[in-house]
Short mmCIF file of C-alpha atoms in Angstrom, two decimals:
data_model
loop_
_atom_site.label_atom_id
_atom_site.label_comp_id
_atom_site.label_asym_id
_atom_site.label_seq_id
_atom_site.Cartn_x
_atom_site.Cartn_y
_atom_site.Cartn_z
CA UNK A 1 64.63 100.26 346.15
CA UNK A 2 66.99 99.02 343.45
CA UNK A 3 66.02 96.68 340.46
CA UNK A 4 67.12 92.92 341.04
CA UNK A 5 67.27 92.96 337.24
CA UNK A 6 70.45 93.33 334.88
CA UNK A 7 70.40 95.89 332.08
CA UNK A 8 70.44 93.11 329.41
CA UNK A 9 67.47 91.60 331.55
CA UNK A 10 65.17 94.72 331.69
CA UNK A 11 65.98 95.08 327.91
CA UNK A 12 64.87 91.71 327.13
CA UNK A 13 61.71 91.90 329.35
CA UNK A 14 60.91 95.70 327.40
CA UNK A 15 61.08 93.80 324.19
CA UNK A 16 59.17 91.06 325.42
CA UNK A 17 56.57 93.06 326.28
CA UNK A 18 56.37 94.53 322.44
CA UNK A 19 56.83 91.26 320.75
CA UNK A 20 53.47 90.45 323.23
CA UNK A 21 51.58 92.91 321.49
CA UNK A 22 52.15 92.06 318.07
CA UNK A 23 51.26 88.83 318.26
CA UNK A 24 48.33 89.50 320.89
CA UNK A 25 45.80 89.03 317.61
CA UNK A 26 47.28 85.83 317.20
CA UNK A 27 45.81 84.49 320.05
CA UNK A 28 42.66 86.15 320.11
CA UNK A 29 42.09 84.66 316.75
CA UNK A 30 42.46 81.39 317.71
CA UNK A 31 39.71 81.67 320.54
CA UNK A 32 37.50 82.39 317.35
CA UNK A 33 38.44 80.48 315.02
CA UNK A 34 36.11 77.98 315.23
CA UNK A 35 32.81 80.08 315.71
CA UNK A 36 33.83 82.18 312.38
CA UNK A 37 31.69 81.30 309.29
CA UNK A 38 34.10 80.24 305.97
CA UNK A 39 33.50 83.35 304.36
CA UNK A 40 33.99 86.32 306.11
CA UNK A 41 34.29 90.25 305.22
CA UNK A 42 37.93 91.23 304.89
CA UNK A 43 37.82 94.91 302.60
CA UNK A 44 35.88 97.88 303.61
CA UNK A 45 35.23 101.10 301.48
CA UNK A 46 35.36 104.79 302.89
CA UNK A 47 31.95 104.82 303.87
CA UNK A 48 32.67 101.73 305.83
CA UNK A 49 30.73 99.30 304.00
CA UNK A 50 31.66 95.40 303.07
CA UNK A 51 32.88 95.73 299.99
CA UNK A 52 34.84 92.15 300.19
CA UNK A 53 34.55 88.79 301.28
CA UNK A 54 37.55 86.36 301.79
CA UNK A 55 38.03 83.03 303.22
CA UNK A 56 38.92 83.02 306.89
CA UNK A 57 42.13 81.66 306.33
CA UNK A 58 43.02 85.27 305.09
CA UNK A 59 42.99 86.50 308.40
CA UNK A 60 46.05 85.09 309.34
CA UNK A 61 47.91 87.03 306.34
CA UNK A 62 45.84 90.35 307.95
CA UNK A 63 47.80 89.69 311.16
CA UNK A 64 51.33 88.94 309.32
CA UNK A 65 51.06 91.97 307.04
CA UNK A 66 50.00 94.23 309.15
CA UNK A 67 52.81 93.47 312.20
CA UNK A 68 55.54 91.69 311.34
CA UNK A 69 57.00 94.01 309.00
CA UNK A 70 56.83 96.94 311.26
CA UNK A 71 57.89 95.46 314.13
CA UNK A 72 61.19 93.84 312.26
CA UNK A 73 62.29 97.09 310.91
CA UNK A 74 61.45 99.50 314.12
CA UNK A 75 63.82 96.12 315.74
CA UNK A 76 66.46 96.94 313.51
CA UNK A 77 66.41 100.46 312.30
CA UNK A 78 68.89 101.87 315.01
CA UNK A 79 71.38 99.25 313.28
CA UNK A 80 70.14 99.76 309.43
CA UNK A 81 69.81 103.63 309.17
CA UNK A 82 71.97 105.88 307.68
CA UNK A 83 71.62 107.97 310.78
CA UNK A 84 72.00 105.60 313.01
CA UNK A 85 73.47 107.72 316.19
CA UNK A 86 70.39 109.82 315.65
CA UNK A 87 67.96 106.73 316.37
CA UNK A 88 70.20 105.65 319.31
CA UNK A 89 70.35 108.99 321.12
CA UNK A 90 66.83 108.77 321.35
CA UNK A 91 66.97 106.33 323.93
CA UNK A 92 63.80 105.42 326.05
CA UNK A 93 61.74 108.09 323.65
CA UNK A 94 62.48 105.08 320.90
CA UNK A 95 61.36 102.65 322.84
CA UNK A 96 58.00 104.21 323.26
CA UNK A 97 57.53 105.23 320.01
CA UNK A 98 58.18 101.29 319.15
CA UNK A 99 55.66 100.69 321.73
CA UNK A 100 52.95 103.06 320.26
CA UNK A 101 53.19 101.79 317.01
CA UNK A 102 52.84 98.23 317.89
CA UNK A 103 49.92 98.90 319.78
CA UNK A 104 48.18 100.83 317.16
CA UNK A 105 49.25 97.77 314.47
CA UNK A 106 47.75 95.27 316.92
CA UNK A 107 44.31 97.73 317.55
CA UNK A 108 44.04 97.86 314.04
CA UNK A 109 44.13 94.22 314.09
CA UNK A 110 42.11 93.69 316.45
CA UNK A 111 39.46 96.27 314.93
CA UNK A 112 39.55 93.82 311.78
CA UNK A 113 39.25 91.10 313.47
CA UNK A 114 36.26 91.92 315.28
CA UNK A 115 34.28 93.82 312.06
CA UNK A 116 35.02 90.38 310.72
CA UNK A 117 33.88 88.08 313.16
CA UNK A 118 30.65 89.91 313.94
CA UNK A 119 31.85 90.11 317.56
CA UNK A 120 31.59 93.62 317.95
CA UNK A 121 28.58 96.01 317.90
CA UNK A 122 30.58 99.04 317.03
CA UNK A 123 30.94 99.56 313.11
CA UNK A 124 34.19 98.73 311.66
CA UNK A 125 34.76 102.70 310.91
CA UNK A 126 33.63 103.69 314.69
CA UNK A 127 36.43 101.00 315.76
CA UNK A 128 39.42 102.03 313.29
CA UNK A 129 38.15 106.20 314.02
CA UNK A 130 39.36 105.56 317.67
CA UNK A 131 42.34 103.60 316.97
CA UNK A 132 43.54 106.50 315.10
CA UNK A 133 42.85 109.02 317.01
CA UNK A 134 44.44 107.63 320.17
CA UNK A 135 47.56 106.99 317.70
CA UNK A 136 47.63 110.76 316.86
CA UNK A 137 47.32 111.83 320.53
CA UNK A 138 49.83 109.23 321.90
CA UNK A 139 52.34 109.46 318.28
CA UNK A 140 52.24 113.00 318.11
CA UNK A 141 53.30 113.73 321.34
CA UNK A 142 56.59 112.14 320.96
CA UNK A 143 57.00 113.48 317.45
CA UNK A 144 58.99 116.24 318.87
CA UNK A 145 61.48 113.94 319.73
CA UNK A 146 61.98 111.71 316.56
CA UNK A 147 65.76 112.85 315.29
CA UNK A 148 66.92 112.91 311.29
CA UNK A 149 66.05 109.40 310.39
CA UNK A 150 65.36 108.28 306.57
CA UNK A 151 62.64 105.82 307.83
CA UNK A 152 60.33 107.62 310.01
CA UNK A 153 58.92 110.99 310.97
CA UNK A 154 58.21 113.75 308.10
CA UNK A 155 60.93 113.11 305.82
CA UNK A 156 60.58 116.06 303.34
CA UNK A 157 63.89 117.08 301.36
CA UNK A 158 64.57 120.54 303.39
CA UNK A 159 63.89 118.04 307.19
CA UNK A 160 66.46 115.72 305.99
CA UNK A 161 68.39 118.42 304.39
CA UNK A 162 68.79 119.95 308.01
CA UNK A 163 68.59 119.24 311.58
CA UNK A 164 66.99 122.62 312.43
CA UNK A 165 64.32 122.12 309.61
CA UNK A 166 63.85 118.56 310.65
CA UNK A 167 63.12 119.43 314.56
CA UNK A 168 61.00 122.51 314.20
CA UNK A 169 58.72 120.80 311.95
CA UNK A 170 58.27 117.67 313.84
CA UNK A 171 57.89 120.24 316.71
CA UNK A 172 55.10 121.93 314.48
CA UNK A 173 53.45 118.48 313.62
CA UNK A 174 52.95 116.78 316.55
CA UNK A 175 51.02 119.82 318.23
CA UNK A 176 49.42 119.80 314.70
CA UNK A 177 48.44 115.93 314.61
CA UNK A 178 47.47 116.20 318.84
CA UNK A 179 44.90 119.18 317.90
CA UNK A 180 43.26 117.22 315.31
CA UNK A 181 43.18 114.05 317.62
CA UNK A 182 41.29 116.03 319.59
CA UNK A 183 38.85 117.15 317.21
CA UNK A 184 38.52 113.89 315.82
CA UNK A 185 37.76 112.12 319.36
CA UNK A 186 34.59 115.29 319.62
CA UNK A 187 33.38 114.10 315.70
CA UNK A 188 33.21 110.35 316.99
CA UNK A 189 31.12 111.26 319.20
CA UNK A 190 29.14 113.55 317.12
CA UNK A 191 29.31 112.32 313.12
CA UNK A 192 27.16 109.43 312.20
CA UNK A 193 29.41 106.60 311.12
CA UNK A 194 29.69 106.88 307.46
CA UNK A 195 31.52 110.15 308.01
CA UNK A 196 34.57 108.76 310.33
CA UNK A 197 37.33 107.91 308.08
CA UNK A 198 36.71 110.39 305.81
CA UNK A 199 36.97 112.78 308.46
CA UNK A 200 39.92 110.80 310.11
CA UNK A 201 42.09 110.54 306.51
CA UNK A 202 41.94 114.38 306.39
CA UNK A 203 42.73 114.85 310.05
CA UNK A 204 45.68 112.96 309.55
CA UNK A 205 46.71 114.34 306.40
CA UNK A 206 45.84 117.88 306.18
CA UNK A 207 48.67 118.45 309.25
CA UNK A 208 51.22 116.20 307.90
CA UNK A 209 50.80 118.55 304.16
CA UNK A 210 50.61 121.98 306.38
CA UNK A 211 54.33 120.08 308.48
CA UNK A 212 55.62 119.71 304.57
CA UNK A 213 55.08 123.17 303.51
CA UNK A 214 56.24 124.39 306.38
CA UNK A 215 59.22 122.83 306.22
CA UNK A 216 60.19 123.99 302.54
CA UNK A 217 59.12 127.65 303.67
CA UNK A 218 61.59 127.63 306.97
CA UNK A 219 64.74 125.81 304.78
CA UNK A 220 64.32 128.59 302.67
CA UNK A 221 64.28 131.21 305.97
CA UNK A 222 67.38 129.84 307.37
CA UNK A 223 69.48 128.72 304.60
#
């Protein structure tokens, strides 16, 4: 059966549905608004303990921060970068890139939001741990497909030097970053709570410095 819908229409309705999700929060904090106390914790240390308090008014600048910018400049980065034809060629894999992103923001978000408003019996670390995971598994499986971009990806010298560099070790990352998703997802379940984003800031970094080096030791195979 064919679509009823125009090209320009199933465009608009795809961004629609990613503008939705980053200002989801919005809405949810609204339905809470009034049962949240004036003072509220808004900062976290590594162990996952309050370590802040802020006036709920804050919350709104949470939400702003933490969406608006990405979503404006994943909107407009096929237009603003350098490599423009790169980000276009990408097609539907940019959209859902976009998409993965947003969602994570808005999780994030929502994690906050939560932790703050005491509406959640999971710890604020136990919520952000699986946000990022799931962001590893779902980002890392389209890394692969992210072409030469100055804004996003693994933007070394020798990747943005060359294409080859740049695609083998995006290749090499994402299987990287979707192994250690799923060795973080087994430690959620295992580690007791203080542990997660410790363990979660090295699973996300240790690949992305193993991608790096990588990188410099293949530019200077091939070149």
């Amino acid at each position: 059966m064919e679509s009823n819908h125009s090209p320009k229409q199933t465009s608009f309705f795809k961004e629609l549905l990613i503008f939705g999700i980053a200002i989801a929060p919005i809405f949810y904090l609204l339905s809470i608004w009034e049962s949240l106390p004036q003072q509220i914790p808004i900062h976290w240390n590594i162990k996952g303990e309050v370590d802040g308090y802020s006036d709920k008014s804050s919350l709104w600048w949470v939400i702003l921060a933490m969406n608006a910018p990405i979503y404006l400049l994943l909107l407009f980065l096929p237009k603003l970068s350098a490599k423009q034809k790169n980000i276009q060629l990408m097609g539907k894999k940019y959209y859902r890139l976009r998409l993965i992103l947003q969602l994570f923001l808005s999780a994030l978000v929502f994690a906050i939001l939560l932790a703050s408003s005491g509406n959640s019996s999971a710890s604020i670390e136990t919520l952000l741990g699986y946000c990022f995971v799931f962001f590893m598994l779902s980002f890392g499986n389209y890394m692969g497909s992210i072409r030469q971009n100055h804004f996003m990806g693994i933007r070394t010298p020798w990747t943005l030097e060359n294409e080859e560099v740049w695609k083998k070790t995006h290749q090499l990352g994402g299987r990287l970053w979707i192994g250690s998703a799923i060795i973080g997802l087994v430690l959620l379940l295992i580690l007791p709570s203080n542990w997660i984003l410790i363990i979660i800031v090295a699973l996300m970094t240790i690949p992305m410095f193993a991608a790096a080096i990588y990188s410099f030791i293949l530019f200077k195979k091939i070149t």
